[in-house]
Amino acid sequence: MRSKMQNTACNLALIKYLTEYFYTGSELLNRSNVSESEFTQLQTRSIMPKASYKLDMSLTCHSYFGSHDSQQLVYFYPKAYTDWLKKCVRYDTQQEALTEFSRLFYQAKDTLSEDIFWLDDNKIMTAFDEFIAQQWPHFLAGTYGVCTKRGLPFDILSKELAVTTIRFLLDKTSLSVTEQAHLSRAVSCLKKVGSQFAPHERALSQQHQLLARLESLSR
């Protein structure tokens, strides 16, 4: 069982992580010049993702001036969602947003194809439109703001390609020179786009487990 000091340290580490890598809802709106009512409508129409983290803050502050009680629910969004939100206000329908989402995926695919590290039969690339369609609801749920640095298509595609490649190669008893190179580039890619994760989530993350497995094999 953790002590009160350990719990306090964990809570402070979580707050530090969230304020370093995310914007609160109000910060996101201010930086995007979007009103709260517009923002709510965009989320209702399934155009703007939900928050990646919700922090239920209930605290009492004591000082020379007395006590102060505060209770609120704070929403946190990846900082990169500023650009997405600025685009969102121009869309009247979810299909317009999905079209832009798909365009960004194809742009990411072209960029990543300049340095291929995945296998030729990777199902992500052989059924790309299906893959994009599968990611859309996860994107709207705020999931990729948790497990990637920016939560946007380039990071999503990079992460998924890296994870599938690493998993496949780790299951092989031996690797060719080419496969070793693929593995090395996949690991570098995952470290580049993968999230730092909140302190209490780090050990549970797929990314942490894969990298820990790799480290244990290299010993």
PDB file of C-alpha atoms in Angstrom:
ATOM      1  CA  MET A   1       0.000   0.000   0.000  1.00  0.00           C
ATOM      2  CA  ARG A   2       1.323   3.415  -0.962  1.00  0.00           C
ATOM      3  CA  SER A   3       1.903   6.085   1.667  1.00  0.00           C
ATOM      4  CA  LYS A   4       0.265   9.514   1.610  1.00  0.00           C
ATOM      5  CA  MET A   5       3.550  11.021   0.434  1.00  0.00           C
ATOM      6  CA  GLN A   6       3.746   8.533  -2.433  1.00  0.00           C
ATOM      7  CA  ASN A   7       0.155   9.297  -3.442  1.00  0.00           C
ATOM      8  CA  THR A   8       0.899  13.006  -3.338  1.00  0.00           C
ATOM      9  CA  ALA A   9       3.978  12.534  -5.514  1.00  0.00           C
ATOM     10  CA  CYS A  10       1.980  10.482  -8.038  1.00  0.00           C
ATOM     11  CA  ASN A  11      -0.798  13.084  -8.172  1.00  0.00           C
ATOM     12  CA  LEU A  12       1.677  15.922  -8.681  1.00  0.00           C
ATOM     13  CA  ALA A  13       3.486  13.921 -11.383  1.00  0.00           C
ATOM     14  CA  LEU A  14       0.168  13.407 -13.200  1.00  0.00           C
ATOM     15  CA  ILE A  15      -0.691  17.107 -13.067  1.00  0.00           C
ATOM     16  CA  LYS A  16       2.811  18.015 -14.282  1.00  0.00           C
ATOM     17  CA  TYR A  17       2.483  15.552 -17.181  1.00  0.00           C
ATOM     18  CA  LEU A  18      -0.929  16.852 -18.239  1.00  0.00           C
ATOM     19  CA  THR A  19       0.048  20.526 -18.086  1.00  0.00           C
ATOM     20  CA  GLU A  20       3.266  19.877 -20.023  1.00  0.00           C
ATOM     21  CA  TYR A  21       1.837  17.874 -22.926  1.00  0.00           C
ATOM     22  CA  PHE A  22      -1.815  18.962 -23.112  1.00  0.00           C
ATOM     23  CA  TYR A  23      -4.020  22.028 -23.188  1.00  0.00           C
ATOM     24  CA  THR A  24      -7.047  22.373 -20.976  1.00  0.00           C
ATOM     25  CA  GLY A  25     -10.298  22.884 -22.827  1.00  0.00           C
ATOM     26  CA  SER A  26     -10.218  26.641 -22.171  1.00  0.00           C
ATOM     27  CA  GLU A  27      -6.589  26.902 -23.340  1.00  0.00           C
ATOM     28  CA  LEU A  28      -7.447  25.021 -26.529  1.00  0.00           C
ATOM     29  CA  LEU A  29     -10.378  27.338 -27.257  1.00  0.00           C
ATOM     30  CA  ASN A  30      -8.336  30.475 -26.606  1.00  0.00           C
ATOM     31  CA  ARG A  31      -5.497  29.351 -28.867  1.00  0.00           C
ATOM     32  CA  SER A  32      -7.908  28.334 -31.618  1.00  0.00           C
ATOM     33  CA  ASN A  33     -10.177  31.377 -31.291  1.00  0.00           C
ATOM     34  CA  VAL A  34     -13.248  29.132 -31.052  1.00  0.00           C
ATOM     35  CA  SER A  35     -16.194  29.742 -28.722  1.00  0.00           C
ATOM     36  CA  GLU A  36     -17.344  27.170 -26.203  1.00  0.00           C
ATOM     37  CA  SER A  37     -20.717  26.802 -27.955  1.00  0.00           C
ATOM     38  CA  GLU A  38     -19.010  26.186 -31.326  1.00  0.00           C
ATOM     39  CA  PHE A  39     -16.735  23.636 -29.698  1.00  0.00           C
ATOM     40  CA  THR A  40     -19.642  21.800 -28.091  1.00  0.00           C
ATOM     41  CA  GLN A  41     -21.452  21.662 -31.424  1.00  0.00           C
ATOM     42  CA  LEU A  42     -18.381  20.251 -33.167  1.00  0.00           C
ATOM     43  CA  GLN A  43     -18.143  17.472 -30.599  1.00  0.00           C
ATOM     44  CA  THR A  44     -21.882  16.805 -30.791  1.00  0.00           C
ATOM     45  CA  ARG A  45     -21.615  16.450 -34.576  1.00  0.00           C
ATOM     46  CA  SER A  46     -18.662  14.028 -34.152  1.00  0.00           C
ATOM     47  CA  ILE A  47     -16.154  16.316 -35.845  1.00  0.00           C
ATOM     48  CA  MET A  48     -13.957  17.283 -32.893  1.00  0.00           C
ATOM     49  CA  PRO A  49     -12.455  14.578 -30.640  1.00  0.00           C
ATOM     50  CA  LYS A  50     -13.395  14.265 -27.003  1.00  0.00           C
ATOM     51  CA  ALA A  51     -10.837  14.972 -24.304  1.00  0.00           C
ATOM     52  CA  SER A  52      -8.015  12.494 -23.875  1.00  0.00           C
ATOM     53  CA  TYR A  53      -8.009  13.019 -20.111  1.00  0.00           C
ATOM     54  CA  LYS A  54     -10.582  14.270 -17.613  1.00  0.00           C
ATOM     55  CA  LEU A  55      -9.280  15.343 -14.239  1.00  0.00           C
ATOM     56  CA  ASP A  56     -11.799  15.529 -11.414  1.00  0.00           C
ATOM     57  CA  MET A  57     -10.253  18.163  -9.160  1.00  0.00           C
ATOM     58  CA  SER A  58     -11.553  18.550  -5.650  1.00  0.00           C
ATOM     59  CA  LEU A  59      -9.312  20.478  -3.275  1.00  0.00           C
ATOM     60  CA  THR A  60      -9.170  22.669  -0.235  1.00  0.00           C
ATOM     61  CA  CYS A  61      -6.474  25.317   0.150  1.00  0.00           C
ATOM     62  CA  HIS A  62      -5.486  26.676   3.573  1.00  0.00           C
ATOM     63  CA  SER A  63      -3.464  29.851   4.086  1.00  0.00           C
ATOM     64  CA  TYR A  64      -3.213  32.970   6.229  1.00  0.00           C
ATOM     65  CA  PHE A  65      -6.388  34.214   4.524  1.00  0.00           C
ATOM     66  CA  GLY A  66      -8.352  31.129   5.509  1.00  0.00           C
ATOM     67  CA  SER A  67      -9.699  28.170   3.543  1.00  0.00           C
ATOM     68  CA  HIS A  68     -10.718  27.957  -0.089  1.00  0.00           C
ATOM     69  CA  ASP A  69     -12.656  25.035  -1.582  1.00  0.00           C
ATOM     70  CA  SER A  70     -12.713  24.235  -5.291  1.00  0.00           C
ATOM     71  CA  GLN A  71     -14.234  21.412  -7.289  1.00  0.00           C
ATOM     72  CA  GLN A  72     -14.239  21.128 -11.071  1.00  0.00           C
ATOM     73  CA  LEU A  73     -13.820  18.722 -13.958  1.00  0.00           C
ATOM     74  CA  VAL A  74     -10.893  19.723 -16.186  1.00  0.00           C
ATOM     75  CA  TYR A  75     -10.600  18.381 -19.743  1.00  0.00           C
ATOM     76  CA  PHE A  76      -7.226  17.902 -21.426  1.00  0.00           C
ATOM     77  CA  TYR A  77      -6.552  17.776 -25.174  1.00  0.00           C
ATOM     78  CA  PRO A  78      -3.283  17.196 -27.101  1.00  0.00           C
ATOM     79  CA  LYS A  79      -1.676  20.502 -27.979  1.00  0.00           C
ATOM     80  CA  ALA A  80      -1.617  19.548 -31.666  1.00  0.00           C
ATOM     81  CA  TYR A  81      -5.432  19.546 -31.688  1.00  0.00           C
ATOM     82  CA  THR A  82      -5.258  23.323 -32.033  1.00  0.00           C
ATOM     83  CA  ASP A  83      -4.679  22.949 -35.775  1.00  0.00           C
ATOM     84  CA  TRP A  84      -7.410  20.328 -36.126  1.00  0.00           C
ATOM     85  CA  LEU A  85      -9.914  22.538 -34.289  1.00  0.00           C
ATOM     86  CA  LYS A  86      -9.128  25.502 -36.536  1.00  0.00           C
ATOM     87  CA  LYS A  87      -9.989  23.296 -39.517  1.00  0.00           C
ATOM     88  CA  CYS A  88     -13.087  21.877 -37.859  1.00  0.00           C
ATOM     89  CA  VAL A  89     -14.908  25.190 -37.640  1.00  0.00           C
ATOM     90  CA  ARG A  90     -15.054  25.248 -41.450  1.00  0.00           C
ATOM     91  CA  TYR A  91     -16.835  21.883 -41.671  1.00  0.00           C
ATOM     92  CA  ASP A  92     -20.602  21.556 -41.719  1.00  0.00           C
ATOM     93  CA  THR A  93     -20.704  17.761 -41.793  1.00  0.00           C
ATOM     94  CA  GLN A  94     -18.807  14.859 -40.316  1.00  0.00           C
ATOM     95  CA  GLN A  95     -18.029  13.655 -43.850  1.00  0.00           C
ATOM     96  CA  GLU A  96     -15.998  16.805 -44.523  1.00  0.00           C
ATOM     97  CA  ALA A  97     -13.947  16.153 -41.390  1.00  0.00           C
ATOM     98  CA  LEU A  98     -13.512  12.488 -42.303  1.00  0.00           C
ATOM     99  CA  THR A  99     -12.338  13.479 -45.791  1.00  0.00           C
ATOM    100  CA  GLU A 100      -9.630  15.692 -44.257  1.00  0.00           C
ATOM    101  CA  PHE A 101      -8.763  12.933 -41.789  1.00  0.00           C
ATOM    102  CA  SER A 102      -8.274  10.522 -44.720  1.00  0.00           C
ATOM    103  CA  ARG A 103      -6.224  13.080 -46.660  1.00  0.00           C
ATOM    104  CA  LEU A 104      -3.865  13.466 -43.719  1.00  0.00           C
ATOM    105  CA  PHE A 105      -3.483   9.689 -43.544  1.00  0.00           C
ATOM    106  CA  TYR A 106      -2.554   9.462 -47.220  1.00  0.00           C
ATOM    107  CA  GLN A 107      -0.113  12.328 -46.739  1.00  0.00           C
ATOM    108  CA  ALA A 108       1.426  10.444 -43.800  1.00  0.00           C
ATOM    109  CA  LYS A 109       1.599   7.278 -45.895  1.00  0.00           C
ATOM    110  CA  ASP A 110       3.534   9.077 -48.628  1.00  0.00           C
ATOM    111  CA  THR A 111       5.956  10.557 -46.103  1.00  0.00           C
ATOM    112  CA  LEU A 112       6.563   7.265 -44.316  1.00  0.00           C
ATOM    113  CA  SER A 113       7.020   5.410 -47.604  1.00  0.00           C
ATOM    114  CA  GLU A 114      10.271   7.320 -48.110  1.00  0.00           C
ATOM    115  CA  ASP A 115      11.831   5.080 -45.434  1.00  0.00           C
ATOM    116  CA  ILE A 116       9.869   1.815 -45.286  1.00  0.00           C
ATOM    117  CA  PHE A 117      10.323  -0.280 -42.137  1.00  0.00           C
ATOM    118  CA  TRP A 118       7.225  -2.497 -42.311  1.00  0.00           C
ATOM    119  CA  LEU A 119       6.753  -5.811 -44.096  1.00  0.00           C
ATOM    120  CA  ASP A 120       5.316  -5.992 -47.612  1.00  0.00           C
ATOM    121  CA  ASP A 121       2.154  -7.810 -46.522  1.00  0.00           C
ATOM    122  CA  ASN A 122       1.363  -5.452 -43.643  1.00  0.00           C
ATOM    123  CA  LYS A 123      -2.451  -5.398 -43.463  1.00  0.00           C
ATOM    124  CA  ILE A 124      -2.528  -1.709 -42.611  1.00  0.00           C
ATOM    125  CA  MET A 125      -1.070  -0.769 -45.976  1.00  0.00           C
ATOM    126  CA  THR A 126      -2.817  -3.446 -48.029  1.00  0.00           C
ATOM    127  CA  ALA A 127      -6.259  -2.367 -46.737  1.00  0.00           C
ATOM    128  CA  PHE A 128      -5.535   1.296 -46.119  1.00  0.00           C
ATOM    129  CA  ASP A 129      -9.026   2.794 -46.493  1.00  0.00           C
ATOM    130  CA  GLU A 130     -10.421   0.157 -44.150  1.00  0.00           C
ATOM    131  CA  PHE A 131      -7.688   0.976 -41.649  1.00  0.00           C
ATOM    132  CA  ILE A 132      -8.525   4.704 -41.795  1.00  0.00           C
ATOM    133  CA  ALA A 133     -12.229   3.992 -41.224  1.00  0.00           C
ATOM    134  CA  GLN A 134     -11.349   1.902 -38.172  1.00  0.00           C
ATOM    135  CA  GLN A 135      -9.271   4.724 -36.661  1.00  0.00           C
ATOM    136  CA  TRP A 136     -11.911   7.435 -36.971  1.00  0.00           C
ATOM    137  CA  PRO A 137     -14.044   6.418 -33.927  1.00  0.00           C
ATOM    138  CA  HIS A 138     -10.887   5.972 -31.812  1.00  0.00           C
ATOM    139  CA  PHE A 139      -9.735   9.427 -32.891  1.00  0.00           C
ATOM    140  CA  LEU A 140     -13.082  10.969 -31.933  1.00  0.00           C
ATOM    141  CA  ALA A 141     -12.983   9.211 -28.556  1.00  0.00           C
ATOM    142  CA  GLY A 142      -9.670  10.932 -27.738  1.00  0.00           C
ATOM    143  CA  THR A 143      -7.814   7.607 -27.578  1.00  0.00           C
ATOM    144  CA  TYR A 144      -4.861   8.617 -29.716  1.00  0.00           C
ATOM    145  CA  GLY A 145      -4.227  11.662 -27.579  1.00  0.00           C
ATOM    146  CA  VAL A 146      -3.344   9.173 -24.857  1.00  0.00           C
ATOM    147  CA  CYS A 147      -1.054   6.816 -26.783  1.00  0.00           C
ATOM    148  CA  THR A 148       0.674   9.125 -29.285  1.00  0.00           C
ATOM    149  CA  LYS A 149       2.433  12.454 -28.840  1.00  0.00           C
ATOM    150  CA  ARG A 150       0.120  14.512 -31.064  1.00  0.00           C
ATOM    151  CA  GLY A 151      -2.928  12.311 -31.610  1.00  0.00           C
ATOM    152  CA  LEU A 152      -3.043  13.102 -35.347  1.00  0.00           C
ATOM    153  CA  PRO A 153      -2.927  10.804 -38.433  1.00  0.00           C
ATOM    154  CA  PHE A 154       0.855  10.870 -38.942  1.00  0.00           C
ATOM    155  CA  ASP A 155       1.471   9.732 -35.383  1.00  0.00           C
ATOM    156  CA  ILE A 156      -1.402   7.236 -35.487  1.00  0.00           C
ATOM    157  CA  LEU A 157      -0.168   5.572 -38.678  1.00  0.00           C
ATOM    158  CA  SER A 158       3.464   5.605 -37.554  1.00  0.00           C
ATOM    159  CA  LYS A 159       2.611   4.029 -34.215  1.00  0.00           C
ATOM    160  CA  GLU A 160       0.377   1.304 -35.647  1.00  0.00           C
ATOM    161  CA  LEU A 161       2.913   0.370 -38.334  1.00  0.00           C
ATOM    162  CA  ALA A 162       5.726   0.308 -35.793  1.00  0.00           C
ATOM    163  CA  VAL A 163       3.786  -1.812 -33.287  1.00  0.00           C
ATOM    164  CA  THR A 164       2.676  -4.411 -35.844  1.00  0.00           C
ATOM    165  CA  THR A 165       6.206  -4.656 -37.242  1.00  0.00           C
ATOM    166  CA  ILE A 166       7.853  -5.004 -33.833  1.00  0.00           C
ATOM    167  CA  ARG A 167       5.332  -7.599 -32.676  1.00  0.00           C
ATOM    168  CA  PHE A 168       5.809  -9.728 -35.785  1.00  0.00           C
ATOM    169  CA  LEU A 169       9.599  -9.593 -35.705  1.00  0.00           C
ATOM    170  CA  LEU A 170       9.797 -10.292 -31.979  1.00  0.00           C
ATOM    171  CA  ASP A 171       7.924 -13.550 -32.519  1.00  0.00           C
ATOM    172  CA  LYS A 172      10.549 -14.828 -34.960  1.00  0.00           C
ATOM    173  CA  THR A 173      13.363 -17.038 -33.673  1.00  0.00           C
ATOM    174  CA  SER A 174      15.954 -15.295 -35.850  1.00  0.00           C
ATOM    175  CA  LEU A 175      16.113 -12.197 -38.024  1.00  0.00           C
ATOM    176  CA  SER A 176      17.780 -11.508 -41.339  1.00  0.00           C
ATOM    177  CA  VAL A 177      19.944  -8.420 -41.762  1.00  0.00           C
ATOM    178  CA  THR A 178      17.048  -6.686 -43.514  1.00  0.00           C
ATOM    179  CA  GLU A 179      14.622  -7.614 -40.736  1.00  0.00           C
ATOM    180  CA  GLN A 180      17.039  -6.354 -38.096  1.00  0.00           C
ATOM    181  CA  ALA A 181      17.150  -3.025 -39.928  1.00  0.00           C
ATOM    182  CA  HIS A 182      13.332  -2.954 -40.102  1.00  0.00           C
ATOM    183  CA  LEU A 183      13.139  -3.642 -36.375  1.00  0.00           C
ATOM    184  CA  SER A 184      15.611  -0.890 -35.536  1.00  0.00           C
ATOM    185  CA  ARG A 185      13.726   1.684 -37.635  1.00  0.00           C
ATOM    186  CA  ALA A 186      10.363   0.573 -36.237  1.00  0.00           C
ATOM    187  CA  VAL A 187      11.623   1.017 -32.676  1.00  0.00           C
ATOM    188  CA  SER A 188      12.993   4.478 -33.499  1.00  0.00           C
ATOM    189  CA  CYS A 189       9.664   5.415 -35.069  1.00  0.00           C
ATOM    190  CA  LEU A 190       7.683   4.220 -32.054  1.00  0.00           C
ATOM    191  CA  LYS A 191       9.877   6.178 -29.666  1.00  0.00           C
ATOM    192  CA  LYS A 192       9.459   9.263 -31.828  1.00  0.00           C
ATOM    193  CA  VAL A 193       5.658   9.291 -32.060  1.00  0.00           C
ATOM    194  CA  GLY A 194       4.644   7.258 -29.012  1.00  0.00           C
ATOM    195  CA  SER A 195       3.276   9.005 -25.968  1.00  0.00           C
ATOM    196  CA  GLN A 196       5.215   9.564 -22.765  1.00  0.00           C
ATOM    197  CA  PHE A 197       2.054   8.339 -21.003  1.00  0.00           C
ATOM    198  CA  ALA A 198       0.715   9.471 -17.675  1.00  0.00           C
ATOM    199  CA  PRO A 199       2.866   8.081 -14.832  1.00  0.00           C
ATOM    200  CA  HIS A 200       0.198   5.639 -13.611  1.00  0.00           C
ATOM    201  CA  GLU A 201      -0.365   4.312 -17.158  1.00  0.00           C
ATOM    202  CA  ARG A 202       3.219   3.951 -18.339  1.00  0.00           C
ATOM    203  CA  ALA A 203       3.856   0.350 -17.275  1.00  0.00           C
ATOM    204  CA  LEU A 204       0.469  -0.745 -18.645  1.00  0.00           C
ATOM    205  CA  SER A 205       1.033   0.692 -22.117  1.00  0.00           C
ATOM    206  CA  GLN A 206       1.620  -1.503 -25.146  1.00  0.00           C
ATOM    207  CA  GLN A 207       4.554   0.683 -26.077  1.00  0.00           C
ATOM    208  CA  HIS A 208       6.287   0.232 -22.719  1.00  0.00           C
ATOM    209  CA  GLN A 209       5.739  -3.527 -22.768  1.00  0.00           C
ATOM    210  CA  LEU A 210       7.122  -3.946 -26.281  1.00  0.00           C
ATOM    211  CA  LEU A 211      10.201  -1.843 -25.563  1.00  0.00           C
ATOM    212  CA  ALA A 212      10.759  -3.641 -22.252  1.00  0.00           C
ATOM    213  CA  ARG A 213      10.562  -6.978 -24.069  1.00  0.00           C
ATOM    214  CA  LEU A 214      13.109  -5.789 -26.609  1.00  0.00           C
ATOM    215  CA  GLU A 215      15.421  -4.602 -23.862  1.00  0.00           C
ATOM    216  CA  SER A 216      15.223  -7.952 -22.066  1.00  0.00           C
ATOM    217  CA  LEU A 217      16.100  -9.814 -25.283  1.00  0.00           C
ATOM    218  CA  SER A 218      19.130  -7.626 -25.896  1.00  0.00           C
ATOM    219  CA  ARG A 219      20.693  -8.408 -22.520  1.00  0.00           C
TER     220      ARG A 219
END
